[in-house]
């Protein structure tokens, strides 16, 4: 990807954006892998990718689905280096992406499910603008809660680039919350440890510091990207602040459990 593709300027026509939205919608709805979008649209920019993501959001909300918030994607340095970016991506979260703790999360409607541990924020005041501080985010936070995100890349063979991932709603698929909701002032969000177990064995571990240095800074970056695409974060939003651990591939029958310091644990089975 050249730097010119990283611009928020649009290069594609409205008809192209509609066609790409059709492709992503079909891939997500039918759990069918597709080639990365830049194969047919090499001029596609980051701005085009967000135009696709927002068109998908408008279509689904127009069809009666409910948005609950946003997520940060590609927050860890390792993922950013891999994709050649310095700013996380965002993806929207719908109420129907939620699955209850201790439930069986189906995989027959997913392509490449992987799980990662995240701290989720629930806000009590609107957040907007390009330069929010950690303190402003924390002041607008009602509570934090532990979560596991099930990400799903819809691209064949995991071959994608930044534009394709962003158009694919930053691989958003499912999320599960549980454990113990806490006030942000009552926990040290900077250094929360978490261990991810699969079938009773630890498979990944990390510290919340892996998420943009501090999960509240990751939320500030989400709001910055939202500002760039003409969106804001209303009070009452649910925000997933980004993967603390690497994403671990899962298959039917697996049981996963994330054990967070201070926030308790959250687990479920894959079906
Ligand atoms: O939540 C995320 O970090 C999104 C990652 C997007 C790329 C991938 O699917 O690995
Ligand atoms: Mg994530």
PDB file of N, CA and C in Angstrom, residues 43-138:
ATOM      1  N   UNK A  43      -6.966   1.572  -6.534  1.00  0.00           N
ATOM      2  CA  UNK A  43      -6.880   2.990  -6.150  1.00  0.00           C
ATOM      3  C   UNK A  43      -7.592   3.279  -4.832  1.00  0.00           C
ATOM      4  N   UNK A  44      -8.261   2.259  -4.279  1.00  0.00           N
ATOM      5  CA  UNK A  44      -9.072   2.457  -3.069  1.00  0.00           C
ATOM      6  C   UNK A  44      -8.251   3.082  -1.941  1.00  0.00           C
ATOM      7  N   UNK A  45      -8.796   4.131  -1.323  1.00  0.00           N
ATOM      8  CA  UNK A  45      -8.111   4.799  -0.210  1.00  0.00           C
ATOM      9  C   UNK A  45      -8.752   4.403   1.123  1.00  0.00           C
ATOM     10  N   UNK A  46      -8.116   4.864   2.197  1.00  0.00           N
ATOM     11  CA  UNK A  46      -8.702   4.650   3.521  1.00  0.00           C
ATOM     12  C   UNK A  46     -10.066   5.348   3.607  1.00  0.00           C
ATOM     13  N   UNK A  47     -10.178   6.539   2.996  1.00  0.00           N
ATOM     14  CA  UNK A  47     -11.459   7.260   2.977  1.00  0.00           C
ATOM     15  C   UNK A  47     -12.542   6.452   2.277  1.00  0.00           C
ATOM     16  N   UNK A  48     -12.173   5.777   1.178  1.00  0.00           N
ATOM     17  CA  UNK A  48     -13.144   4.909   0.494  1.00  0.00           C
ATOM     18  C   UNK A  48     -13.557   3.753   1.405  1.00  0.00           C
ATOM     19  N   UNK A  49     -12.566   3.202   2.113  1.00  0.00           N
ATOM     20  CA  UNK A  49     -12.847   2.060   2.997  1.00  0.00           C
ATOM     21  C   UNK A  49     -13.845   2.460   4.082  1.00  0.00           C
ATOM     22  N   UNK A  50     -13.658   3.645   4.672  1.00  0.00           N
ATOM     23  CA  UNK A  50     -14.630   4.089   5.684  1.00  0.00           C
ATOM     24  C   UNK A  50     -15.986   4.410   5.047  1.00  0.00           C
ATOM     25  N   UNK A  51     -15.971   4.869   3.794  1.00  0.00           N
ATOM     26  CA  UNK A  51     -17.258   5.120   3.115  1.00  0.00           C
ATOM     27  C   UNK A  51     -18.030   3.804   2.977  1.00  0.00           C
ATOM     28  N   UNK A  52     -17.318   2.706   2.676  1.00  0.00           N
ATOM     29  CA  UNK A  52     -17.969   1.391   2.585  1.00  0.00           C
ATOM     30  C   UNK A  52     -18.500   0.993   3.965  1.00  0.00           C
ATOM     31  N   UNK A  53     -17.641   1.125   4.987  1.00  0.00           N
ATOM     32  CA  UNK A  53     -18.066   0.729   6.344  1.00  0.00           C
ATOM     33  C   UNK A  53     -19.313   1.512   6.779  1.00  0.00           C
ATOM     34  N   UNK A  54     -19.297   2.829   6.525  1.00  0.00           N
ATOM     35  CA  UNK A  54     -20.438   3.654   6.963  1.00  0.00           C
ATOM     36  C   UNK A  54     -21.692   3.336   6.143  1.00  0.00           C
ATOM     37  N   UNK A  55     -21.488   2.994   4.855  1.00  0.00           N
ATOM     38  CA  UNK A  55     -22.679   2.631   4.063  1.00  0.00           C
ATOM     39  C   UNK A  55     -23.291   1.332   4.590  1.00  0.00           C
ATOM     40  N   UNK A  56     -22.428   0.390   4.987  1.00  0.00           N
ATOM     41  CA  UNK A  56     -22.939  -0.859   5.568  1.00  0.00           C
ATOM     42  C   UNK A  56     -23.701  -0.562   6.864  1.00  0.00           C
ATOM     43  N   UNK A  57     -23.123   0.321   7.701  1.00  0.00           N
ATOM     44  CA  UNK A  57     -23.793   0.695   8.957  1.00  0.00           C
ATOM     45  C   UNK A  57     -25.166   1.310   8.664  1.00  0.00           C
ATOM     46  N   UNK A  58     -25.221   2.247   7.728  1.00  0.00           N
ATOM     47  CA  UNK A  58     -26.514   2.923   7.413  1.00  0.00           C
ATOM     48  C   UNK A  58     -27.537   1.906   6.892  1.00  0.00           C
ATOM     49  N   UNK A  59     -27.078   0.995   6.040  1.00  0.00           N
ATOM     50  CA  UNK A  59     -28.010  -0.022   5.508  1.00  0.00           C
ATOM     51  C   UNK A  59     -28.601  -0.844   6.646  1.00  0.00           C
ATOM     52  N   UNK A  60     -27.734  -1.296   7.551  1.00  0.00           N
ATOM     53  CA  UNK A  60     -28.200  -2.212   8.588  1.00  0.00           C
ATOM     54  C   UNK A  60     -29.054  -1.493   9.628  1.00  0.00           C
ATOM     55  N   UNK A  61     -28.666  -0.269   9.972  1.00  0.00           N
ATOM     56  CA  UNK A  61     -29.502   0.491  10.906  1.00  0.00           C
ATOM     57  C   UNK A  61     -30.845   0.800  10.236  1.00  0.00           C
ATOM     58  N   UNK A  62     -30.802   1.108   8.944  1.00  0.00           N
ATOM     59  CA  UNK A  62     -32.040   1.352   8.183  1.00  0.00           C
ATOM     60  C   UNK A  62     -32.932   0.127   8.155  1.00  0.00           C
ATOM     61  N   UNK A  63     -32.316  -1.055   8.265  1.00  0.00           N
ATOM     62  CA  UNK A  63     -33.092  -2.308   8.249  1.00  0.00           C
ATOM     63  C   UNK A  63     -33.562  -2.689   9.655  1.00  0.00           C
ATOM     64  N   UNK A  64     -33.301  -1.815  10.645  1.00  0.00           N
ATOM     65  CA  UNK A  64     -33.828  -2.050  11.984  1.00  0.00           C
ATOM     66  C   UNK A  64     -32.820  -2.582  12.987  1.00  0.00           C
ATOM     67  N   UNK A  65     -31.578  -2.782  12.551  1.00  0.00           N
ATOM     68  CA  UNK A  65     -30.572  -3.248  13.509  1.00  0.00           C
ATOM     69  C   UNK A  65     -30.084  -2.044  14.327  1.00  0.00           C
ATOM     70  N   UNK A  66     -29.627  -2.297  15.553  1.00  0.00           N
ATOM     71  CA  UNK A  66     -29.317  -1.197  16.480  1.00  0.00           C
ATOM     72  C   UNK A  66     -27.821  -1.097  16.757  1.00  0.00           C
ATOM     73  N   UNK A  67     -27.275   0.094  16.580  1.00  0.00           N
ATOM     74  CA  UNK A  67     -25.859   0.303  16.906  1.00  0.00           C
ATOM     75  C   UNK A  67     -25.712   0.565  18.398  1.00  0.00           C
ATOM     76  N   UNK A  68     -24.716  -0.094  19.029  1.00  0.00           N
ATOM     77  CA  UNK A  68     -24.467   0.169  20.459  1.00  0.00           C
ATOM     78  C   UNK A  68     -23.164   0.929  20.669  1.00  0.00           C
ATOM     79  N   UNK A  69     -22.292   0.950  19.683  1.00  0.00           N
ATOM     80  CA  UNK A  69     -21.039   1.663  19.884  1.00  0.00           C
ATOM     81  C   UNK A  69     -20.036   1.382  18.797  1.00  0.00           C
ATOM     82  N   UNK A  70     -18.750   1.444  19.203  1.00  0.00           N
ATOM     83  CA  UNK A  70     -17.640   1.319  18.260  1.00  0.00           C
ATOM     84  C   UNK A  70     -16.536   0.505  18.890  1.00  0.00           C
ATOM     85  N   UNK A  71     -15.630   0.034  18.072  1.00  0.00           N
ATOM     86  CA  UNK A  71     -14.442  -0.672  18.568  1.00  0.00           C
ATOM     87  C   UNK A  71     -13.193  -0.072  17.952  1.00  0.00           C
ATOM     88  N   UNK A  72     -12.094  -0.246  18.681  1.00  0.00           N
ATOM     89  CA  UNK A  72     -10.777   0.072  18.124  1.00  0.00           C
ATOM     90  C   UNK A  72     -10.194  -1.217  17.572  1.00  0.00           C
ATOM     91  N   UNK A  73      -9.647  -1.156  16.364  1.00  0.00           N
ATOM     92  CA  UNK A  73      -8.967  -2.318  15.786  1.00  0.00           C
ATOM     93  C   UNK A  73      -7.501  -2.006  15.572  1.00  0.00           C
ATOM     94  N   UNK A  74      -6.693  -3.044  15.493  1.00  0.00           N
ATOM     95  CA  UNK A  74      -5.251  -2.895  15.229  1.00  0.00           C
ATOM     96  C   UNK A  74      -4.599  -1.966  16.252  1.00  0.00           C
ATOM     97  N   UNK A  75      -4.878  -2.177  17.517  1.00  0.00           N
ATOM     98  CA  UNK A  75      -4.360  -1.261  18.539  1.00  0.00           C
ATOM     99  C   UNK A  75      -2.959  -1.596  19.007  1.00  0.00           C
ATOM    100  N   UNK A  76      -2.563  -2.858  18.886  1.00  0.00           N
ATOM    101  CA  UNK A  76      -1.242  -3.202  19.433  1.00  0.00           C
ATOM    102  C   UNK A  76      -0.151  -2.828  18.441  1.00  0.00           C
ATOM    103  N   UNK A  77       1.056  -2.581  18.957  1.00  0.00           N
ATOM    104  CA  UNK A  77       2.173  -2.195  18.090  1.00  0.00           C
ATOM    105  C   UNK A  77       2.451  -3.299  17.069  1.00  0.00           C
ATOM    106  N   UNK A  78       2.337  -4.550  17.525  1.00  0.00           N
ATOM    107  CA  UNK A  78       2.627  -5.660  16.606  1.00  0.00           C
ATOM    108  C   UNK A  78       1.673  -5.647  15.405  1.00  0.00           C
ATOM    109  N   UNK A  79       0.359  -5.437  15.683  1.00  0.00           N
ATOM    110  CA  UNK A  79      -0.614  -5.428  14.571  1.00  0.00           C
ATOM    111  C   UNK A  79      -0.402  -4.204  13.684  1.00  0.00           C
ATOM    112  N   UNK A  80      -0.066  -3.059  14.323  1.00  0.00           N
ATOM    113  CA  UNK A  80       0.135  -1.839  13.522  1.00  0.00           C
ATOM    114  C   UNK A  80       1.356  -1.980  12.617  1.00  0.00           C
ATOM    115  N   UNK A  81       2.448  -2.549  13.174  1.00  0.00           N
ATOM    116  CA  UNK A  81       3.652  -2.748  12.354  1.00  0.00           C
ATOM    117  C   UNK A  81       3.327  -3.661  11.179  1.00  0.00           C
ATOM    118  N   UNK A  82       2.561  -4.712  11.477  1.00  0.00           N
ATOM    119  CA  UNK A  82       2.196  -5.681  10.435  1.00  0.00           C
ATOM    120  C   UNK A  82       1.434  -4.997   9.295  1.00  0.00           C
ATOM    121  N   UNK A  83       0.554  -4.051   9.648  1.00  0.00           N
ATOM    122  CA  UNK A  83      -0.273  -3.391   8.627  1.00  0.00           C
ATOM    123  C   UNK A  83       0.333  -2.083   8.141  1.00  0.00           C
ATOM    124  N   UNK A  84       1.469  -1.654   8.747  1.00  0.00           N
ATOM    125  CA  UNK A  84       2.131  -0.431   8.297  1.00  0.00           C
ATOM    126  C   UNK A  84       1.364   0.840   8.633  1.00  0.00           C
ATOM    127  N   UNK A  85       0.688   0.845   9.785  1.00  0.00           N
ATOM    128  CA  UNK A  85      -0.075   2.045  10.173  1.00  0.00           C
ATOM    129  C   UNK A  85       0.329   2.501  11.571  1.00  0.00           C
ATOM    130  N   UNK A  86      -0.015   3.750  11.890  1.00  0.00           N
ATOM    131  CA  UNK A  86       0.299   4.263  13.220  1.00  0.00           C
ATOM    132  C   UNK A  86      -0.964   4.623  14.009  1.00  0.00           C
ATOM    133  N   UNK A  87      -2.109   4.574  13.362  1.00  0.00           N
ATOM    134  CA  UNK A  87      -3.361   4.924  14.027  1.00  0.00           C
ATOM    135  C   UNK A  87      -4.291   3.713  13.962  1.00  0.00           C
ATOM    136  N   UNK A  88      -4.941   3.380  15.084  1.00  0.00           N
ATOM    137  CA  UNK A  88      -5.882   2.252  15.034  1.00  0.00           C
ATOM    138  C   UNK A  88      -7.017   2.527  14.050  1.00  0.00           C
ATOM    139  N   UNK A  89      -7.711   1.475  13.689  1.00  0.00           N
ATOM    140  CA  UNK A  89      -8.908   1.618  12.869  1.00  0.00           C
ATOM    141  C   UNK A  89     -10.118   1.609  13.798  1.00  0.00           C
ATOM    142  N   UNK A  90     -11.284   1.898  13.254  1.00  0.00           N
ATOM    143  CA  UNK A  90     -12.502   1.728  14.039  1.00  0.00           C
ATOM    144  C   UNK A  90     -13.471   0.818  13.289  1.00  0.00           C
ATOM    145  N   UNK A  91     -14.394   0.245  14.035  1.00  0.00           N
ATOM    146  CA  UNK A  91     -15.468  -0.555  13.447  1.00  0.00           C
ATOM    147  C   UNK A  91     -16.711  -0.329  14.296  1.00  0.00           C
ATOM    148  N   UNK A  92     -17.873  -0.439  13.673  1.00  0.00           N
ATOM    149  CA  UNK A  92     -19.095  -0.231  14.463  1.00  0.00           C
ATOM    150  C   UNK A  92     -19.524  -1.538  15.124  1.00  0.00           C
ATOM    151  N   UNK A  93     -20.247  -1.392  16.240  1.00  0.00           N
ATOM    152  CA  UNK A  93     -20.763  -2.556  16.974  1.00  0.00           C
ATOM    153  C   UNK A  93     -22.281  -2.489  17.007  1.00  0.00           C
ATOM    154  N   UNK A  94     -22.917  -3.567  16.631  1.00  0.00           N
ATOM    155  CA  UNK A  94     -24.377  -3.659  16.686  1.00  0.00           C
ATOM    156  C   UNK A  94     -24.790  -4.492  17.894  1.00  0.00           C
ATOM    157  N   UNK A  95     -26.018  -4.246  18.366  1.00  0.00           N
ATOM    158  CA  UNK A  95     -26.535  -5.005  19.515  1.00  0.00           C
ATOM    159  C   UNK A  95     -26.563  -6.497  19.196  1.00  0.00           C
ATOM    160  N   UNK A  96     -26.833  -6.842  17.926  1.00  0.00           N
ATOM    161  CA  UNK A  96     -26.957  -8.276  17.617  1.00  0.00           C
ATOM    162  C   UNK A  96     -25.609  -8.964  17.401  1.00  0.00           C
ATOM    163  N   UNK A  97     -24.493  -8.232  17.558  1.00  0.00           N
ATOM    164  CA  UNK A  97     -23.179  -8.900  17.590  1.00  0.00           C
ATOM    165  C   UNK A  97     -22.919  -9.511  18.975  1.00  0.00           C
ATOM    166  N   UNK A  98     -23.702  -9.064  19.976  1.00  0.00           N
ATOM    167  CA  UNK A  98     -23.480  -9.501  21.363  1.00  0.00           C
ATOM    168  C   UNK A  98     -23.894 -10.957  21.562  1.00  0.00           C
ATOM    169  N   UNK A  99     -23.091 -11.691  22.316  1.00  0.00           N
ATOM    170  CA  UNK A  99     -23.456 -13.039  22.749  1.00  0.00           C
ATOM    171  C   UNK A  99     -23.251 -13.115  24.259  1.00  0.00           C
ATOM    172  N   UNK A 100     -24.150 -13.795  24.991  1.00  0.00           N
ATOM    173  CA  UNK A 100     -24.031 -13.820  26.453  1.00  0.00           C
ATOM    174  C   UNK A 100     -22.848 -14.665  26.930  1.00  0.00           C
ATOM    175  N   UNK A 101     -22.343 -14.268  28.089  1.00  0.00           N
ATOM    176  CA  UNK A 101     -21.313 -15.041  28.776  1.00  0.00           C
ATOM    177  C   UNK A 101     -21.836 -16.455  29.045  1.00  0.00           C
ATOM    178  N   UNK A 102     -20.969 -17.438  29.004  1.00  0.00           N
ATOM    179  CA  UNK A 102     -21.294 -18.842  29.293  1.00  0.00           C
ATOM    180  C   UNK A 102     -22.243 -19.452  28.268  1.00  0.00           C
ATOM    181  N   UNK A 103     -22.441 -18.754  27.142  1.00  0.00           N
ATOM    182  CA  UNK A 103     -23.317 -19.313  26.101  1.00  0.00           C
ATOM    183  C   UNK A 103     -22.467 -20.090  25.093  1.00  0.00           C
ATOM    184  N   UNK A 104     -23.145 -20.660  24.100  1.00  0.00           N
ATOM    185  CA  UNK A 104     -22.450 -21.293  22.982  1.00  0.00           C
ATOM    186  C   UNK A 104     -22.502 -20.316  21.812  1.00  0.00           C
ATOM    187  N   UNK A 105     -21.338 -19.884  21.370  1.00  0.00           N
ATOM    188  CA  UNK A 105     -21.264 -18.906  20.283  1.00  0.00           C
ATOM    189  C   UNK A 105     -21.072 -19.669  18.972  1.00  0.00           C
ATOM    190  N   UNK A 106     -22.069 -19.589  18.113  1.00  0.00           N
ATOM    191  CA  UNK A 106     -22.021 -20.349  16.850  1.00  0.00           C
ATOM    192  C   UNK A 106     -20.871 -19.868  15.971  1.00  0.00           C
ATOM    193  N   UNK A 107     -20.267 -20.806  15.240  1.00  0.00           N
ATOM    194  CA  UNK A 107     -19.204 -20.442  14.293  1.00  0.00           C
ATOM    195  C   UNK A 107     -19.610 -20.729  12.845  1.00  0.00           C
ATOM    196  N   UNK A 108     -20.784 -21.353  12.670  1.00  0.00           N
ATOM    197  CA  UNK A 108     -21.169 -21.687  11.288  1.00  0.00           C
ATOM    198  C   UNK A 108     -21.564 -20.455  10.479  1.00  0.00           C
ATOM    199  N   UNK A 109     -21.684 -19.300  11.171  1.00  0.00           N
ATOM    200  CA  UNK A 109     -21.962 -18.061  10.449  1.00  0.00           C
ATOM    201  C   UNK A 109     -20.739 -17.132  10.461  1.00  0.00           C
ATOM    202  N   UNK A 110     -19.554 -17.728  10.660  1.00  0.00           N
ATOM    203  CA  UNK A 110     -18.294 -16.959  10.657  1.00  0.00           C
ATOM    204  C   UNK A 110     -17.315 -17.624   9.692  1.00  0.00           C
ATOM    205  N   UNK A 111     -16.321 -16.861   9.243  1.00  0.00           N
ATOM    206  CA  UNK A 111     -15.356 -17.381   8.260  1.00  0.00           C
ATOM    207  C   UNK A 111     -14.075 -17.852   8.943  1.00  0.00           C
ATOM    208  N   UNK A 112     -13.406 -16.933   9.650  1.00  0.00           N
ATOM    209  CA  UNK A 112     -12.126 -17.247  10.301  1.00  0.00           C
ATOM    210  C   UNK A 112     -12.166 -16.744  11.749  1.00  0.00           C
ATOM    211  N   UNK A 113     -12.990 -17.325  12.620  1.00  0.00           N
ATOM    212  CA  UNK A 113     -13.123 -16.725  13.956  1.00  0.00           C
ATOM    213  C   UNK A 113     -11.845 -16.808  14.790  1.00  0.00           C
ATOM    214  N   UNK A 114     -11.523 -15.701  15.418  1.00  0.00           N
ATOM    215  CA  UNK A 114     -10.407 -15.645  16.374  1.00  0.00           C
ATOM    216  C   UNK A 114     -10.850 -14.804  17.563  1.00  0.00           C
ATOM    217  N   UNK A 115     -10.272 -15.062  18.722  1.00  0.00           N
ATOM    218  CA  UNK A 115     -10.706 -14.355  19.932  1.00  0.00           C
ATOM    219  C   UNK A 115      -9.565 -13.532  20.514  1.00  0.00           C
ATOM    220  N   UNK A 116      -9.925 -12.397  21.096  1.00  0.00           N
ATOM    221  CA  UNK A 116      -8.931 -11.566  21.773  1.00  0.00           C
ATOM    222  C   UNK A 116      -9.573 -10.880  22.969  1.00  0.00           C
ATOM    223  N   UNK A 117      -8.758 -10.616  23.994  1.00  0.00           N
ATOM    224  CA  UNK A 117      -9.250 -10.040  25.248  1.00  0.00           C
ATOM    225  C   UNK A 117      -9.199  -8.517  25.180  1.00  0.00           C
ATOM    226  N   UNK A 118     -10.249  -7.880  25.660  1.00  0.00           N
ATOM    227  CA  UNK A 118     -10.302  -6.420  25.586  1.00  0.00           C
ATOM    228  C   UNK A 118     -10.952  -5.830  26.839  1.00  0.00           C
ATOM    229  N   UNK A 119     -10.611  -4.588  27.158  1.00  0.00           N
ATOM    230  CA  UNK A 119     -11.356  -3.830  28.159  1.00  0.00           C
ATOM    231  C   UNK A 119     -12.393  -3.001  27.402  1.00  0.00           C
ATOM    232  N   UNK A 120     -13.668  -3.130  27.805  1.00  0.00           N
ATOM    233  CA  UNK A 120     -14.729  -2.350  27.157  1.00  0.00           C
ATOM    234  C   UNK A 120     -15.148  -1.203  28.072  1.00  0.00           C
ATOM    235  N   UNK A 121     -15.470  -0.084  27.455  1.00  0.00           N
ATOM    236  CA  UNK A 121     -15.895   1.120  28.179  1.00  0.00           C
ATOM    237  C   UNK A 121     -17.377   1.376  27.877  1.00  0.00           C
ATOM    238  N   UNK A 122     -18.122   1.814  28.890  1.00  0.00           N
ATOM    239  CA  UNK A 122     -19.478   2.318  28.667  1.00  0.00           C
ATOM    240  C   UNK A 122     -19.474   3.781  29.085  1.00  0.00           C
ATOM    241  N   UNK A 123     -19.900   4.653  28.166  1.00  0.00           N
ATOM    242  CA  UNK A 123     -19.746   6.088  28.412  1.00  0.00           C
ATOM    243  C   UNK A 123     -21.013   6.709  28.987  1.00  0.00           C
ATOM    244  N   UNK A 124     -20.823   7.839  29.680  1.00  0.00           N
ATOM    245  CA  UNK A 124     -21.980   8.552  30.256  1.00  0.00           C
ATOM    246  C   UNK A 124     -22.062   9.995  29.764  1.00  0.00           C
ATOM    247  N   UNK A 125     -21.155  10.379  28.887  1.00  0.00           N
ATOM    248  CA  UNK A 125     -21.200  11.727  28.299  1.00  0.00           C
ATOM    249  C   UNK A 125     -20.687  11.621  26.875  1.00  0.00           C
ATOM    250  N   UNK A 126     -21.129  12.541  26.033  1.00  0.00           N
ATOM    251  CA  UNK A 126     -20.672  12.497  24.638  1.00  0.00           C
ATOM    252  C   UNK A 126     -19.175  12.789  24.566  1.00  0.00           C
ATOM    253  N   UNK A 127     -18.499  12.094  23.673  1.00  0.00           N
ATOM    254  CA  UNK A 127     -17.084  12.360  23.391  1.00  0.00           C
ATOM    255  C   UNK A 127     -16.964  12.677  21.908  1.00  0.00           C
ATOM    256  N   UNK A 128     -16.257  13.766  21.609  1.00  0.00           N
ATOM    257  CA  UNK A 128     -16.088  14.160  20.213  1.00  0.00           C
ATOM    258  C   UNK A 128     -14.809  14.961  20.084  1.00  0.00           C
ATOM    259  N   UNK A 129     -14.235  14.925  18.882  1.00  0.00           N
ATOM    260  CA  UNK A 129     -13.084  15.783  18.601  1.00  0.00           C
ATOM    261  C   UNK A 129     -11.794  15.015  18.422  1.00  0.00           C
ATOM    262  N   UNK A 130     -10.779  15.710  17.873  1.00  0.00           N
ATOM    263  CA  UNK A 130      -9.543  15.033  17.487  1.00  0.00           C
ATOM    264  C   UNK A 130      -8.491  14.907  18.591  1.00  0.00           C
ATOM    265  N   UNK A 131      -8.646  15.614  19.697  1.00  0.00           N
ATOM    266  CA  UNK A 131      -7.534  15.705  20.659  1.00  0.00           C
ATOM    267  C   UNK A 131      -7.951  15.415  22.085  1.00  0.00           C
ATOM    268  N   UNK A 132      -8.788  14.438  22.315  1.00  0.00           N
ATOM    269  CA  UNK A 132      -9.218  14.166  23.690  1.00  0.00           C
ATOM    270  C   UNK A 132      -8.050  13.633  24.518  1.00  0.00           C
ATOM    271  N   UNK A 133      -8.040  13.970  25.790  1.00  0.00           N
ATOM    272  CA  UNK A 133      -7.028  13.428  26.694  1.00  0.00           C
ATOM    273  C   UNK A 133      -7.561  12.160  27.375  1.00  0.00           C
ATOM    274  N   UNK A 134      -6.615  11.414  27.946  1.00  0.00           N
ATOM    275  CA  UNK A 134      -6.978  10.225  28.726  1.00  0.00           C
ATOM    276  C   UNK A 134      -7.958  10.613  29.841  1.00  0.00           C
ATOM    277  N   UNK A 135      -7.675  11.755  30.492  1.00  0.00           N
ATOM    278  CA  UNK A 135      -8.508  12.197  31.610  1.00  0.00           C
ATOM    279  C   UNK A 135      -9.930  12.523  31.149  1.00  0.00           C
ATOM    280  N   UNK A 136     -10.057  13.117  29.971  1.00  0.00           N
ATOM    281  CA  UNK A 136     -11.401  13.427  29.455  1.00  0.00           C
ATOM    282  C   UNK A 136     -12.181  12.141  29.165  1.00  0.00           C
ATOM    283  N   UNK A 137     -11.475  11.155  28.628  1.00  0.00           N
ATOM    284  CA  UNK A 137     -12.143   9.874  28.366  1.00  0.00           C
ATOM    285  C   UNK A 137     -12.584   9.243  29.680  1.00  0.00           C
ATOM    286  N   UNK A 138     -11.700   9.231  30.671  1.00  0.00           N
ATOM    287  CA  UNK A 138     -12.040   8.597  31.942  1.00  0.00           C
ATOM    288  C   UNK A 138     -13.189   9.331  32.636  1.00  0.00           C
TER     289      UNK A 138
END
